[in-house]
Coordinates of C-alpha atoms in Angstrom, one line a residue:
X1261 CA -95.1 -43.2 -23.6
X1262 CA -91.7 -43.5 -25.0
X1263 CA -89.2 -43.7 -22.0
X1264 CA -85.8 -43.2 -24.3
X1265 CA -84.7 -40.4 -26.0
X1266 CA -81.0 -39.1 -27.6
X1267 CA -80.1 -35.4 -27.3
X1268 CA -77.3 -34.1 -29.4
X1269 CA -74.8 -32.2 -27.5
X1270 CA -71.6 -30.8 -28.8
X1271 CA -72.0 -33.6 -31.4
X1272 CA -72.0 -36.3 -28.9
X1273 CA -75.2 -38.2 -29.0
X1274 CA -76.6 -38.6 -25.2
X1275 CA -78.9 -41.8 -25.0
X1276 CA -81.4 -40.3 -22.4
X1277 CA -83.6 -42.8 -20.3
X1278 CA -86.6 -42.1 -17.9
X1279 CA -86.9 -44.3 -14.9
X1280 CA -88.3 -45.1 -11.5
X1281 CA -84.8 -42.6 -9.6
X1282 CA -84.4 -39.8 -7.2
X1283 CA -81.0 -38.8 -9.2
X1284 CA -80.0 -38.1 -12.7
X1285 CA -77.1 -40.5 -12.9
X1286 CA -74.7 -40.2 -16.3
X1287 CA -72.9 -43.6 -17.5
X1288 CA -70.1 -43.5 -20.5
X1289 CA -69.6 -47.1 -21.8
X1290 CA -66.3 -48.4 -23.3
X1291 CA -65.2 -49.0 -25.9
X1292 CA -66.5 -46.1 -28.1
X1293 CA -67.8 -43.6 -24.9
X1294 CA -71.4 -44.0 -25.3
X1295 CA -73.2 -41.8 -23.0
X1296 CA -76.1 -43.2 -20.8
X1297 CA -78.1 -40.8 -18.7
X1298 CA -81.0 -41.7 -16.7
X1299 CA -83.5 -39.4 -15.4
X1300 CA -86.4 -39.5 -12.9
X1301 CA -90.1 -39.2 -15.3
X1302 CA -91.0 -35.6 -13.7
X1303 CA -88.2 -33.8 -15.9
X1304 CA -88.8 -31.9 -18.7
X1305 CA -86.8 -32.2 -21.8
X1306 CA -85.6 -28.5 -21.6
X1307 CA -84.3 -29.4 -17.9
X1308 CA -83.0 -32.3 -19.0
X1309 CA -81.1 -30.5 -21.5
X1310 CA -79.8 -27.9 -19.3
X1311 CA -78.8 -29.8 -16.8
X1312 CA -76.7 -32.3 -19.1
X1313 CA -74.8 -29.1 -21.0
X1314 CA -73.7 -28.2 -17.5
X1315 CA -71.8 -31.2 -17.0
X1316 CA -70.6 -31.2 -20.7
X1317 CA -67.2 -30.8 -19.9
X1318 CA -66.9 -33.6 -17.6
X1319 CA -68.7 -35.8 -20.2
X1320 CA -66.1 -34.8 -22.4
X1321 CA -63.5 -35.6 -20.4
X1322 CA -64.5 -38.9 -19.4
X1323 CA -65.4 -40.3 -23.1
X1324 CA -61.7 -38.9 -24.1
X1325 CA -60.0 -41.0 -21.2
X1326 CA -62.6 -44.1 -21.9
X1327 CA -61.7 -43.9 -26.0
X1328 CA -58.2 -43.1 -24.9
X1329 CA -58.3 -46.9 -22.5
X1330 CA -59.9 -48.6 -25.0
X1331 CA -57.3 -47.6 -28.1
X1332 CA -54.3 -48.4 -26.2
X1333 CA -55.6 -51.8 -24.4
X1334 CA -54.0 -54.6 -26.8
X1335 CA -56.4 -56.8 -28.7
X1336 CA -57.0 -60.5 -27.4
X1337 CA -55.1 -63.0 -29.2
X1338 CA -55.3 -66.9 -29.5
X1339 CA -51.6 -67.3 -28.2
X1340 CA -52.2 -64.7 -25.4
X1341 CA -55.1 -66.9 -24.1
X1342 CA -53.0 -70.0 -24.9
X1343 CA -50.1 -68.6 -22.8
X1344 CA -53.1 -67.6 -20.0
X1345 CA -54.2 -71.3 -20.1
X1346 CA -50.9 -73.2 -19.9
X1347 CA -49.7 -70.7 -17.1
X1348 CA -49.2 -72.5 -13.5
X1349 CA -50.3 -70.5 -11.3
X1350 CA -49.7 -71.7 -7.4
X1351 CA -52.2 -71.0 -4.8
X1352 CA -50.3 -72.1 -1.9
X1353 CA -47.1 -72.6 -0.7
X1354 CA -45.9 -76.3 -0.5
X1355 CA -45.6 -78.1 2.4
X1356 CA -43.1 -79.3 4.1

């Protein structure tokens, strides 16, 4: 039995997993707003599919504002880490 399956919504491909939960829980991952969903093993595809179309629009808006983090966060750089490393950073006070 083949616990994975993607569903195509709204051309956003939904990476559907059944598992051992009470809940259908929906995950979008950065940096390009993959979208997770696991769903308890007693639910039909066709619920599963009506169920995730209600909530298309939050999807929507949540990959949009994950893509949207990811885009503008600046790319590591070998002299940011170097100016991360060389940083002095005091814990404490000193004392006196």
């Amino acid at each position: 039995m083949n616990n994975s399956i993607i569903i195509d919504i709204n051309n956003i491909s939904i990476f559907v997993t059944r598992k051992r939960v009470k809940n259908i829980s929906f995950r979008v991952t950065s940096p390009n707003g993959e979208v997770k969903v696991s769903v308890p093993f007693n639910l039909s595809i066709d619920e599963i599919k009506q169920y995730v179309t209600s909530k298309i629009n939050w999807i929507e808006k949540a990959r949009n504002k994950i893509i949207l983090k990811a885009e503008t966060r600046p790319k590591p750089t070998y002299e940011m880490y170097r100016n991360f490393r060389n940083a002095f950073i005091p814990l404490f006070e000193k004392w006196e």
